mmCIF file of C-alpha atoms in Angstrom:
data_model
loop_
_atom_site.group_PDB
_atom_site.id
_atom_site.type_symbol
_atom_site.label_atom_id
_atom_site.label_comp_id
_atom_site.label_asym_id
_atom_site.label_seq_id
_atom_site.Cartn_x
_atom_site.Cartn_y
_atom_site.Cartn_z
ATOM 1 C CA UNK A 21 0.000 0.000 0.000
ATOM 2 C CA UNK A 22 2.650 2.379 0.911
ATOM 3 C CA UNK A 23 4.179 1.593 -2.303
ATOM 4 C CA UNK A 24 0.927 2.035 -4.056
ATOM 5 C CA UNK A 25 1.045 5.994 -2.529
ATOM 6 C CA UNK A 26 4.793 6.556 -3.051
ATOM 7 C CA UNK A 27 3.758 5.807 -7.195
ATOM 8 C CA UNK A 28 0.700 8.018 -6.744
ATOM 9 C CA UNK A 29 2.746 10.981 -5.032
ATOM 10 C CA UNK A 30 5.685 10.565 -7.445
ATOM 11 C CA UNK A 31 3.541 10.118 -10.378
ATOM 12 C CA UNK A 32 1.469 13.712 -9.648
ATOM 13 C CA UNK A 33 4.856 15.791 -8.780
ATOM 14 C CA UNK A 34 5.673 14.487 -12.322
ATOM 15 C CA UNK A 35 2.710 15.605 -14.204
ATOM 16 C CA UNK A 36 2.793 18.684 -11.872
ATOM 17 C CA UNK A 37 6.674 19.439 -12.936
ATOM 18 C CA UNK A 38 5.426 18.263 -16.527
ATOM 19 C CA UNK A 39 2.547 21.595 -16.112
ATOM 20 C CA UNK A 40 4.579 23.726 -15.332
ATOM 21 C CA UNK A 41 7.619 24.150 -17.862
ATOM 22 C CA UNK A 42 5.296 23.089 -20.467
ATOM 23 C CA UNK A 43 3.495 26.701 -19.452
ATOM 24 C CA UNK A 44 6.020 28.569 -17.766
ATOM 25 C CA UNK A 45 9.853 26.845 -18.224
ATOM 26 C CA UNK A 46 10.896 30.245 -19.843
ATOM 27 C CA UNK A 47 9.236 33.088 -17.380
ATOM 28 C CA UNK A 48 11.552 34.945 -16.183
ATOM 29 C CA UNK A 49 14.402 33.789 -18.514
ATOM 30 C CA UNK A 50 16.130 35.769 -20.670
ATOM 31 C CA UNK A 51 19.011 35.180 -23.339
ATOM 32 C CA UNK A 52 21.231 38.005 -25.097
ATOM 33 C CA UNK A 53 23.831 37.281 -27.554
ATOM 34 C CA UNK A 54 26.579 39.580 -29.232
ATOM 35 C CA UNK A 55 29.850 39.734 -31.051
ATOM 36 C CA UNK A 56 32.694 41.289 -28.782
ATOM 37 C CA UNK A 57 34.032 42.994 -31.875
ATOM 38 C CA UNK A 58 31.446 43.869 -34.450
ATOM 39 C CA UNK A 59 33.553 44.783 -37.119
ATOM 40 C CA UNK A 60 36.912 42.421 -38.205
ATOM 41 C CA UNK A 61 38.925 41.615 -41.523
ATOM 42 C CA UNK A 62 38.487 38.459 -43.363
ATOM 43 C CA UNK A 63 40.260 35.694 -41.936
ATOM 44 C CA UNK A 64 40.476 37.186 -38.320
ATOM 45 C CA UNK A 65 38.519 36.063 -35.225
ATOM 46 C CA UNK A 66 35.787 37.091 -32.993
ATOM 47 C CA UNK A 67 33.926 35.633 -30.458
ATOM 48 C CA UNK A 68 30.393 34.839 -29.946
ATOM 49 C CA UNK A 69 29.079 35.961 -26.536
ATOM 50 C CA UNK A 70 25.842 34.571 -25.249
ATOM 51 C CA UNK A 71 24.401 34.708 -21.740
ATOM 52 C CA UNK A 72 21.336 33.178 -20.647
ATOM 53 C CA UNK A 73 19.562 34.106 -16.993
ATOM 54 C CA UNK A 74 17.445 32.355 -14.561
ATOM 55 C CA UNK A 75 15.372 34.871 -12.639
ATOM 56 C CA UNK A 76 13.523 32.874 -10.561
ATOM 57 C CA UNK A 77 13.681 30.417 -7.710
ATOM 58 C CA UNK A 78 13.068 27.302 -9.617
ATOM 59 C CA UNK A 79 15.830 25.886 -11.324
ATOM 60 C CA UNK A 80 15.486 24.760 -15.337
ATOM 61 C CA UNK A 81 16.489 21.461 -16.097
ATOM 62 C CA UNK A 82 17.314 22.080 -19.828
ATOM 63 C CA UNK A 83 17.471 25.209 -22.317
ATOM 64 C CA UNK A 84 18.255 24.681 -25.748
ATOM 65 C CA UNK A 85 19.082 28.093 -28.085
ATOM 66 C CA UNK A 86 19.242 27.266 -31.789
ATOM 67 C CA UNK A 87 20.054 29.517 -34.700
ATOM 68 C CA UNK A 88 21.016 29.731 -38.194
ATOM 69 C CA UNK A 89 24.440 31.071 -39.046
ATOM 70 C CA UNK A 90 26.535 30.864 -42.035
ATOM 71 C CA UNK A 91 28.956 28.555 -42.867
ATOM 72 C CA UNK A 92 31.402 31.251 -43.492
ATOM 73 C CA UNK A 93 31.454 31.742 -39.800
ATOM 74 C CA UNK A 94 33.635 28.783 -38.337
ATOM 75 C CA UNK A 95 33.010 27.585 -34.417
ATOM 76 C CA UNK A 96 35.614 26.038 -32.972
ATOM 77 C CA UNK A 97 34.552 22.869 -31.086
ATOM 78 C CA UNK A 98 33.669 23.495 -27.459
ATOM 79 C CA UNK A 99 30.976 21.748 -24.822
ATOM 80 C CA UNK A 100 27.783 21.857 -24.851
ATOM 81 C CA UNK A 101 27.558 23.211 -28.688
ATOM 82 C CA UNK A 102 26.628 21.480 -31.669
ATOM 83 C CA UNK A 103 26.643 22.518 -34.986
ATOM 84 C CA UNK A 104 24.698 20.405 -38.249
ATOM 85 C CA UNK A 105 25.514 20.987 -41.472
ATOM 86 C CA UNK A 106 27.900 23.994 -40.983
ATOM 87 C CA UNK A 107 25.022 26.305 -40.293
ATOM 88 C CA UNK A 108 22.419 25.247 -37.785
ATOM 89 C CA UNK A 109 24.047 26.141 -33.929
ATOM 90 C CA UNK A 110 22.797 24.974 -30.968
ATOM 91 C CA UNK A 111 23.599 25.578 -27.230
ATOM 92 C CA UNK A 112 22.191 23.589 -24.215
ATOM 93 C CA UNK A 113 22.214 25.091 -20.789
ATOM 94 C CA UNK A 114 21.513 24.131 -17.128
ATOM 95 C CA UNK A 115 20.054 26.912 -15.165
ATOM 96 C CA UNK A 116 19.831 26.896 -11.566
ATOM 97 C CA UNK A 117 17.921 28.894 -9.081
ATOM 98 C CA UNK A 118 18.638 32.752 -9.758
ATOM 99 C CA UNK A 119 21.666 32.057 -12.076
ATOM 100 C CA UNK A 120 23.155 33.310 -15.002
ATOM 101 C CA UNK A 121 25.373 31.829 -17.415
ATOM 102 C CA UNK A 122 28.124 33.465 -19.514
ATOM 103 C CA UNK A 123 29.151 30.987 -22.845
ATOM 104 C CA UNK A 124 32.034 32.501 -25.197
ATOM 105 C CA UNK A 125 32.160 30.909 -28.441
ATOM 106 C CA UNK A 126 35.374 31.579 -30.820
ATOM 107 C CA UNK A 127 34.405 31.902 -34.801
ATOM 108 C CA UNK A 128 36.671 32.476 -37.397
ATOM 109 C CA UNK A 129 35.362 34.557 -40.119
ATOM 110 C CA UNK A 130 36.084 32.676 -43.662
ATOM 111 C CA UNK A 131 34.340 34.861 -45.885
ATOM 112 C CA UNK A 132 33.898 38.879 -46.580
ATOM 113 C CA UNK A 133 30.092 39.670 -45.939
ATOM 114 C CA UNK A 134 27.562 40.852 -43.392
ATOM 115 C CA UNK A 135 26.303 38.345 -41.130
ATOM 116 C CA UNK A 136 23.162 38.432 -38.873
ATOM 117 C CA UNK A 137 22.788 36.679 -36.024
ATOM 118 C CA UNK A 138 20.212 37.995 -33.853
ATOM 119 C CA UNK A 139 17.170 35.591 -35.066
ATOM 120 C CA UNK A 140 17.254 32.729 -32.100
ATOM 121 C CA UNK A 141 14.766 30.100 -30.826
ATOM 122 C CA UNK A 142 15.064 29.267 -27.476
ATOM 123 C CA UNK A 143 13.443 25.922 -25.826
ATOM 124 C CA UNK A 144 13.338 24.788 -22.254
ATOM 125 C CA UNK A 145 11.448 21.326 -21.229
ATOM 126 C CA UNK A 146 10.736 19.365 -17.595
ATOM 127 C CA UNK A 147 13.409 16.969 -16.071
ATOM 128 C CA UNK A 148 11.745 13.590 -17.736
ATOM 129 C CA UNK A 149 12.212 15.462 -21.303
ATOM 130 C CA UNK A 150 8.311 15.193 -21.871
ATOM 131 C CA UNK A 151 7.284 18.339 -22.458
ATOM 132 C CA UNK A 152 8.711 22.080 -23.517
ATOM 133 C CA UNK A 153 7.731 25.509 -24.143
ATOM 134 C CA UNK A 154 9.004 27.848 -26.422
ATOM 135 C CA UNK A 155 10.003 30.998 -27.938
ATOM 136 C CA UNK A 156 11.816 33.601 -30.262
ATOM 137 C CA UNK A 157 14.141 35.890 -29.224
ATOM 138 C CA UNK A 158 15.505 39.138 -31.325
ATOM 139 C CA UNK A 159 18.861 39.941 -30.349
ATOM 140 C CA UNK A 160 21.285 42.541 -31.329
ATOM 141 C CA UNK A 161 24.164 40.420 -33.080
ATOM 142 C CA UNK A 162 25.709 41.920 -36.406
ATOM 143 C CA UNK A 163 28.572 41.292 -37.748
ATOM 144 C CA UNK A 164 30.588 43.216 -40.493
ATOM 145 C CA UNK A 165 33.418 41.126 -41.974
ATOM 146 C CA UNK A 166 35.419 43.467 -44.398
ATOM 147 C CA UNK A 167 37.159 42.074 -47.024
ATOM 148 C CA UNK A 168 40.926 41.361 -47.344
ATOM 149 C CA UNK A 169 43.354 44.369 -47.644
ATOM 150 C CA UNK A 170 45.856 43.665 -50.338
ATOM 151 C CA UNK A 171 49.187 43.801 -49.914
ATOM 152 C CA UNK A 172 50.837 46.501 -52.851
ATOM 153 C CA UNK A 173 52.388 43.001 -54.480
ATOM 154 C CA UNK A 174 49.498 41.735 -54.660
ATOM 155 C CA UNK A 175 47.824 44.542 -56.489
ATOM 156 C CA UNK A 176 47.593 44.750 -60.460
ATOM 157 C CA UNK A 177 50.145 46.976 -62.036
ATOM 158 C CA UNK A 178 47.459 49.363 -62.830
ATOM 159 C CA UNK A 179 46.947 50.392 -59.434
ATOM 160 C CA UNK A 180 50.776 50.389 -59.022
ATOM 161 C CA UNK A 181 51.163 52.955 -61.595
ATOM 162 C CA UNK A 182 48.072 55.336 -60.719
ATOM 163 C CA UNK A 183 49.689 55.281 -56.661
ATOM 164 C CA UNK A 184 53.403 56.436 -58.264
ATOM 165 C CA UNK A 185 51.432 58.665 -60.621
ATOM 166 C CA UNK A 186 49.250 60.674 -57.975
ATOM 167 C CA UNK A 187 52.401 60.564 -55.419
ATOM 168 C CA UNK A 188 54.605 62.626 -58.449
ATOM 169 C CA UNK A 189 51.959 65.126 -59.100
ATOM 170 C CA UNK A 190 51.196 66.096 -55.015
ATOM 171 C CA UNK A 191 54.862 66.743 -55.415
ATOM 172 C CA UNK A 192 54.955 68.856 -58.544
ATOM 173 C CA UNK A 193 51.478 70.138 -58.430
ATOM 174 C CA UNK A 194 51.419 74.103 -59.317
ATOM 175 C CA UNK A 195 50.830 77.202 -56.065
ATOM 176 C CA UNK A 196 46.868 76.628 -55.154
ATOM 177 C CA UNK A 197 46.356 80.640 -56.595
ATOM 178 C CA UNK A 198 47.032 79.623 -59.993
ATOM 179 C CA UNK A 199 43.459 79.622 -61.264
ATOM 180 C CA UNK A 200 42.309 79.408 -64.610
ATOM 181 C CA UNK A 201 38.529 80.036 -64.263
ATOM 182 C CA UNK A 202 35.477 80.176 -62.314
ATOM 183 C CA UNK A 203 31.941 77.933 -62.521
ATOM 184 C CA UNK A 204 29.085 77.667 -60.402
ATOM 185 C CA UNK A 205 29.172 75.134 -57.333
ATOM 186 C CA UNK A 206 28.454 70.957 -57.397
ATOM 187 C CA UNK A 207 27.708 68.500 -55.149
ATOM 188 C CA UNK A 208 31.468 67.366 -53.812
ATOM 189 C CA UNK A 209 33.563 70.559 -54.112
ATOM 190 C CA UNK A 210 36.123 71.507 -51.975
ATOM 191 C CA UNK A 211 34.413 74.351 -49.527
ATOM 192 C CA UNK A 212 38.410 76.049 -49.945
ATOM 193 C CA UNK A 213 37.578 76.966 -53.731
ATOM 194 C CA UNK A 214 34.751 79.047 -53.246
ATOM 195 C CA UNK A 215 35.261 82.277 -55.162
ATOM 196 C CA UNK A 216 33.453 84.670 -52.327
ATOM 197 C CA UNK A 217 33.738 87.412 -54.344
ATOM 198 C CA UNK A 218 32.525 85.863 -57.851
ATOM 199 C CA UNK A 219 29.320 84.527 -55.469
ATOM 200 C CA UNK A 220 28.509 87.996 -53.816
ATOM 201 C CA UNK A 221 28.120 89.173 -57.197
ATOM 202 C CA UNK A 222 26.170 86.018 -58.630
ATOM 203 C CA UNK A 223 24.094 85.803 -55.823
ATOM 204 C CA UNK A 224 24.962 81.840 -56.478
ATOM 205 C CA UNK A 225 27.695 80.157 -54.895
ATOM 206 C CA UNK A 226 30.740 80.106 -57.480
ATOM 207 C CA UNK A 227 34.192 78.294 -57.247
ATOM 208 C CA UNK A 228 37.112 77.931 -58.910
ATOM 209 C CA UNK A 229 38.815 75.913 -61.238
ATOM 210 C CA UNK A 230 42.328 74.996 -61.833
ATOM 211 C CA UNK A 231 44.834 73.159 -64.496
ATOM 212 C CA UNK A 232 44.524 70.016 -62.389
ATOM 213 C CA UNK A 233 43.393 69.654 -58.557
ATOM 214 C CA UNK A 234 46.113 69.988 -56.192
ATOM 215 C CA UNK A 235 44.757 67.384 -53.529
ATOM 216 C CA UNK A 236 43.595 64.555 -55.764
ATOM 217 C CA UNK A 237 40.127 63.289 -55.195
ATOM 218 C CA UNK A 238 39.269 59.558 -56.062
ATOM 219 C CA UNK A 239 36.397 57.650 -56.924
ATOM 220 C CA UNK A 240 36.200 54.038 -56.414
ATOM 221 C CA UNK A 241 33.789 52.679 -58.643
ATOM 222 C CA UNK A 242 33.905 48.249 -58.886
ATOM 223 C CA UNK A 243 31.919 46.682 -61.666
ATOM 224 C CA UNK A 244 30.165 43.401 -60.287
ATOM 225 C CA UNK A 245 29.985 42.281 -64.283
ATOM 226 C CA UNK A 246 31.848 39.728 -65.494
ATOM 227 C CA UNK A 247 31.102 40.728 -68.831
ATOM 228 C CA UNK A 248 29.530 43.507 -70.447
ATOM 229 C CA UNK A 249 26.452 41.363 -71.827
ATOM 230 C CA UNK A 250 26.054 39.912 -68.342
ATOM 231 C CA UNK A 251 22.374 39.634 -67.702
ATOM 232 C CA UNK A 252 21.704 36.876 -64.553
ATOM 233 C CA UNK A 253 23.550 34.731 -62.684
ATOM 234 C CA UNK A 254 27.051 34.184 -62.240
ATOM 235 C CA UNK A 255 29.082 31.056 -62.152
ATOM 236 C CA UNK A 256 31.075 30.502 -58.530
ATOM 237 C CA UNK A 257 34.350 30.605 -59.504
ATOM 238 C CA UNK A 258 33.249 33.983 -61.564
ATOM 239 C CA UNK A 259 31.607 35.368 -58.120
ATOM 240 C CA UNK A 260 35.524 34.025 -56.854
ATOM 241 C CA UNK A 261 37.332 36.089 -59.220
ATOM 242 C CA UNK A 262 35.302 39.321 -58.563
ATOM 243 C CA UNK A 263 36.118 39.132 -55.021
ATOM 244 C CA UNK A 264 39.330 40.027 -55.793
ATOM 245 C CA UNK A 265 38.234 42.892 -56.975
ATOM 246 C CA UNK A 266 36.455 44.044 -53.678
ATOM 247 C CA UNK A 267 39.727 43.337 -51.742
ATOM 248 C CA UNK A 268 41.635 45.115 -54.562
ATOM 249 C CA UNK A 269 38.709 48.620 -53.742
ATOM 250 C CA UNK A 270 39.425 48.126 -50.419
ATOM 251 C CA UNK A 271 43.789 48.123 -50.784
ATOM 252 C CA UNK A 272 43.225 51.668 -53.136
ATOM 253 C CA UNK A 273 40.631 52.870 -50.412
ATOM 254 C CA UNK A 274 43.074 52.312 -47.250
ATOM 255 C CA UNK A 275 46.049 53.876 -49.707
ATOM 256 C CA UNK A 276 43.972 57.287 -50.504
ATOM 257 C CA UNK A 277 43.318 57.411 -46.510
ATOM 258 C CA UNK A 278 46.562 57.036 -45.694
ATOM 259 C CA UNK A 279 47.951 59.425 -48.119
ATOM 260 C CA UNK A 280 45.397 61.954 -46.667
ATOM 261 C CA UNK A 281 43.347 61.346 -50.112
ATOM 262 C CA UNK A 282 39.881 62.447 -50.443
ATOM 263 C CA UNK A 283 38.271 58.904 -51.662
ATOM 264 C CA UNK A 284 34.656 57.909 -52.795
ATOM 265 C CA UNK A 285 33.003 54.998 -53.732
ATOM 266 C CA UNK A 286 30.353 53.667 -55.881
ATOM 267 C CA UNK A 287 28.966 50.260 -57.922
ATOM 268 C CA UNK A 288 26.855 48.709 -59.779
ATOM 269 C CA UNK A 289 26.449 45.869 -57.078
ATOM 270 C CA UNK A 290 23.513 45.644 -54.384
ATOM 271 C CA UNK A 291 23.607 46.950 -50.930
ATOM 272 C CA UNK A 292 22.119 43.609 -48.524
ATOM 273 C CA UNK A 293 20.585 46.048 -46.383
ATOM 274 C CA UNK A 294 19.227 48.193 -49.301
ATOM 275 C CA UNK A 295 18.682 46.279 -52.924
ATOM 276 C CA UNK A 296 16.563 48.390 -54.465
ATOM 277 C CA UNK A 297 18.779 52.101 -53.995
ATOM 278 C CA UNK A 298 22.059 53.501 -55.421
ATOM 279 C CA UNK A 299 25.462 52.202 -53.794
ATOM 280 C CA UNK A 300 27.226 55.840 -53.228
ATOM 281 C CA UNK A 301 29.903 57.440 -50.964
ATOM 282 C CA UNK A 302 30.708 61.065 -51.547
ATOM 283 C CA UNK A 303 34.521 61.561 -51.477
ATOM 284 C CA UNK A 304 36.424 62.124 -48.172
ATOM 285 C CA UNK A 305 39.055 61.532 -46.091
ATOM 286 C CA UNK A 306 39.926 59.995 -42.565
ATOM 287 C CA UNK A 307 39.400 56.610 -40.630
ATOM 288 C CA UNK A 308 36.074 56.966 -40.658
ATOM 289 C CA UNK A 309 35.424 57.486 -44.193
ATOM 290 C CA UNK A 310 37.570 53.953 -44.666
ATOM 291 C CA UNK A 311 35.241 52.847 -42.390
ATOM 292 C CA UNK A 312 32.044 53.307 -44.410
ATOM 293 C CA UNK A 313 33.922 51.711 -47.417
ATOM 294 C CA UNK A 314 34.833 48.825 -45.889
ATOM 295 C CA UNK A 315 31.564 48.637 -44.442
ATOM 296 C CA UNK A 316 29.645 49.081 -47.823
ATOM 297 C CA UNK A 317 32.547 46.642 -49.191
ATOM 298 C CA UNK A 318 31.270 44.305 -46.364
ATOM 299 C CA UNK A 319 27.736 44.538 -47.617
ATOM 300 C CA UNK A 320 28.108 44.537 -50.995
ATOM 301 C CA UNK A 321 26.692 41.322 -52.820
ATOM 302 C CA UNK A 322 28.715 40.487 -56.272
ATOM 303 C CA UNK A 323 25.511 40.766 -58.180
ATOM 304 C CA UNK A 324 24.443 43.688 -60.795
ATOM 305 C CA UNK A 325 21.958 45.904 -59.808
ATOM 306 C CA UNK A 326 22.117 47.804 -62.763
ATOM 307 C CA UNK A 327 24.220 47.952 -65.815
ATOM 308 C CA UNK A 328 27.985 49.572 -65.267
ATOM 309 C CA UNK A 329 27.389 52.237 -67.970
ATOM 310 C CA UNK A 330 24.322 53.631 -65.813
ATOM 311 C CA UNK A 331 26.970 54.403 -63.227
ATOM 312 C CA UNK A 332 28.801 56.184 -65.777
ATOM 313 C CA UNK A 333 26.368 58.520 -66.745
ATOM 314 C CA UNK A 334 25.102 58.713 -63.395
ATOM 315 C CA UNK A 335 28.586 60.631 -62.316
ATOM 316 C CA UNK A 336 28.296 62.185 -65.951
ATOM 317 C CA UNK A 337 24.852 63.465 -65.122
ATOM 318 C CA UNK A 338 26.324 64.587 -61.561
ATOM 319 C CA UNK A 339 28.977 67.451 -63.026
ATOM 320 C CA UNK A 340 32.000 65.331 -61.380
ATOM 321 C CA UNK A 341 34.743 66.743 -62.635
ATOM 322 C CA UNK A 342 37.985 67.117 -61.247
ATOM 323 C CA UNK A 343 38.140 63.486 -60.244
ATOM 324 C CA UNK A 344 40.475 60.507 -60.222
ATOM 325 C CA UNK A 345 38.388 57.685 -61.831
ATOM 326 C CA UNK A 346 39.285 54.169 -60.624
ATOM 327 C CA UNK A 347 37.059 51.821 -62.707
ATOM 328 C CA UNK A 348 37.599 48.182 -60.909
ATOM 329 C CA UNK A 349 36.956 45.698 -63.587
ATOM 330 C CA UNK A 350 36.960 42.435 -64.967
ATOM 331 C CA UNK A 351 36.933 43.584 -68.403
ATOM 332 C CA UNK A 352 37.513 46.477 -70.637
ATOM 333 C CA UNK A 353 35.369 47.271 -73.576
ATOM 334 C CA UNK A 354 33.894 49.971 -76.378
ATOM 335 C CA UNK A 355 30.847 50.788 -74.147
ATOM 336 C CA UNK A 356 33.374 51.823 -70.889
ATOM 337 C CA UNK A 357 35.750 53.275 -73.497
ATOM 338 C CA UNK A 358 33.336 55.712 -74.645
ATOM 339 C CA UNK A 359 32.221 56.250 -71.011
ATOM 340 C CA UNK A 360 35.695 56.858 -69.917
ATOM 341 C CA UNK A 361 36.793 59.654 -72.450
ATOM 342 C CA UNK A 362 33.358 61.487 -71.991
ATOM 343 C CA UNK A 363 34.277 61.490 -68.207
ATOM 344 C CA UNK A 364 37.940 63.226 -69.128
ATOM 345 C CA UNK A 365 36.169 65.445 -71.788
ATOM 346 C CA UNK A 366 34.770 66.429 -68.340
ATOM 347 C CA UNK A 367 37.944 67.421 -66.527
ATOM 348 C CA UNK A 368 38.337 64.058 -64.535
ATOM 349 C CA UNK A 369 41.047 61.413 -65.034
ATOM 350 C CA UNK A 370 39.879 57.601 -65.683
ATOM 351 C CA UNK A 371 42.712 54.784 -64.452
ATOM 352 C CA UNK A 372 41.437 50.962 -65.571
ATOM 353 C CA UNK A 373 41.804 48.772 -63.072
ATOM 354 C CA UNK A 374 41.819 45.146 -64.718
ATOM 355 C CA UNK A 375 41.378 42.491 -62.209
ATOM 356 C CA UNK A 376 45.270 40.439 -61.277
ATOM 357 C CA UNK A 377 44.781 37.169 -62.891
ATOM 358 C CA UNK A 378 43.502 38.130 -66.085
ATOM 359 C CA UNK A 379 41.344 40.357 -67.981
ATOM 360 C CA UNK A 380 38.047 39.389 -69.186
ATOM 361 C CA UNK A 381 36.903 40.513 -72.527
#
């Protein structure tokens, strides 16, 4: 008989248990997850940071967390972790009575891109495994992984030239009064060649022109084409080759900032956060104007928004003049040609960039 009670009492504590995490296993729990650097170069490491909290008296046997995260991030094996297929993560916790767990995961970052790992489902269950409840949690974990900076031997000779070319003429660039005329104002002029006299008279603001700019100002642009009757998709080891292109952008953009360069940057490629609108950086200088390069470089996806030669005419259309024209590319051809010397009938220089490894015609 006593045995007969022991089942009875042991048997309604389990349903009882088996009540109450299926309805409230997660109250008063609460799981955060970040990167401790949120911006790193390809091929560098960062580390995953998750902590879960018990606020409660009751202990919880079990908590699983499971998200989706690229296979271009790489976990290094640790307890308690699992991860299927190179993309699914999971994480299984213990949680006592009012405790709170701190779980650092290391990931090497493979792959240039922008990765978002916020997007986590979270399950906790009874001690007899029987039932669970569950939910979805929104956390704040981004993480930009620029692209590889190229070292200068690794550049094409193109870009090798264009550096010696711009370092000769800082050097034997003519006095800043030596003006040869005087136009009305565009979007990306220096404020230091406004002509304040020429605009008190105007009543519009006026600036002037010279024989060639003393500080040189660049503009990046990178074709995502592989060809110039690319329409659709791309073949992987095409997507491969144009990556070198992006790391190649991102060698000239850390150059110009160094070398106290004003340096812009635009494409025909897609934004991830922002398909549908223009890719476009006005030119600048400092660390934090690298920074929004490599951060658009980060984001770019190697697919072709719009043609190349609507770029073109977009800075055409603009007035840009008085530019250094980079055009990263994997191929040269009559349509850029005629692009190109419209752009110096404009006053700006064009420099093709061809990608290292070959040219694409």
């Amino acid at each position: 008989m006593t045995a007969f009670w022991i089942i009875i009492i042991v048997a309604f504590f389990c349903l009882l248990q088996i009540a109450y995490y299926h309805r409230r296993g997660l109250r008063r729990v609460s799981y955060t997850r970040s990167f401790s650097r949120g911006r790193v170069f390809e091929g560098e490491e960062a580390e995953l940071v998750e902590v879960l909290v018990n606020d409660k008296l009751i202990p919880v046997p079990w908590v699983r967390v499971e998200s989706r995260i690229s296979a271009n991030l790489r976990f290094a094996a640790q307890e308690n972790l699992n991860v299927e297929m190179d993309q699914f993560h999971k994480s299984v916790f213990f949680l006592g009575s009012y405790s709170r767990i701190t779980r650092t995961h290391k990931i090497e970052c493979r792959k240039r891109g922008y990765y978002d790992c916020g997007s986590v489902h979270m399950v906790a269950g009874d001690l007899l495994g029987i039932s669970s409840c569950r939910r979805d949690v929104r956390c704040d974990a981004a993480l930009y992984v620029y692209p590889r900076v190229l070292k200068p031997e690794e550049l094409p000779e193109n870009a090798l030239k264009w550096q010696g070319d711009i370092a000769v003429r800082r050097w034997i660039a003519p006095d800043p009064i030596l003006v040869n005329g005087i136009r009305e104002y565009r979007t990306g002029d220096n404020m230091r060649d406004i002509h304040w006299g020429a605009t008190a008279r105007t009543g519009q603001m006026q600036v002037k022109t010279r024989d060639y700019t003393v500080s040189p100002r660049v503009m990046l642009i990178f074709n995502s084409q592989i060809s110039d009757n690319l329409f659709g998709g791309m073949a992987p080891e095409d997507a491969d080759f144009l990556e070198r292109g992006i790391s190649t952008c991102a060698a000239l953009a850390a150059w110009c900032v160094d070398a106290g360069i004003d340096v812009g940057f635009t494409t025909n490629g897609e934004n991830r956060l922002n398909e549908s609108g223009d890719v476009f950086i006005e030119p600048r200088t400092g660390e934090s104007q690298l920074e929004a390069i490599l951060e658009m470089l980060a984001l770019l996806k190697i697919k072709m928004r719009v043609g190349i030669q609507r770029v073109l005419d977009t800075c055409l259309a603009s007035g840009m003049t008085g530019m250094d024209v980079l055009l990263v590319s994997a191929y040269w051809s009559d349509t850029l040609g005629k692009r190109a010397e419209q752009l110096r009938a404009a006053g700006n220089s064009v420099t093709y960039i061809p990608l290292k490894g070959g040219s694409r015609v």
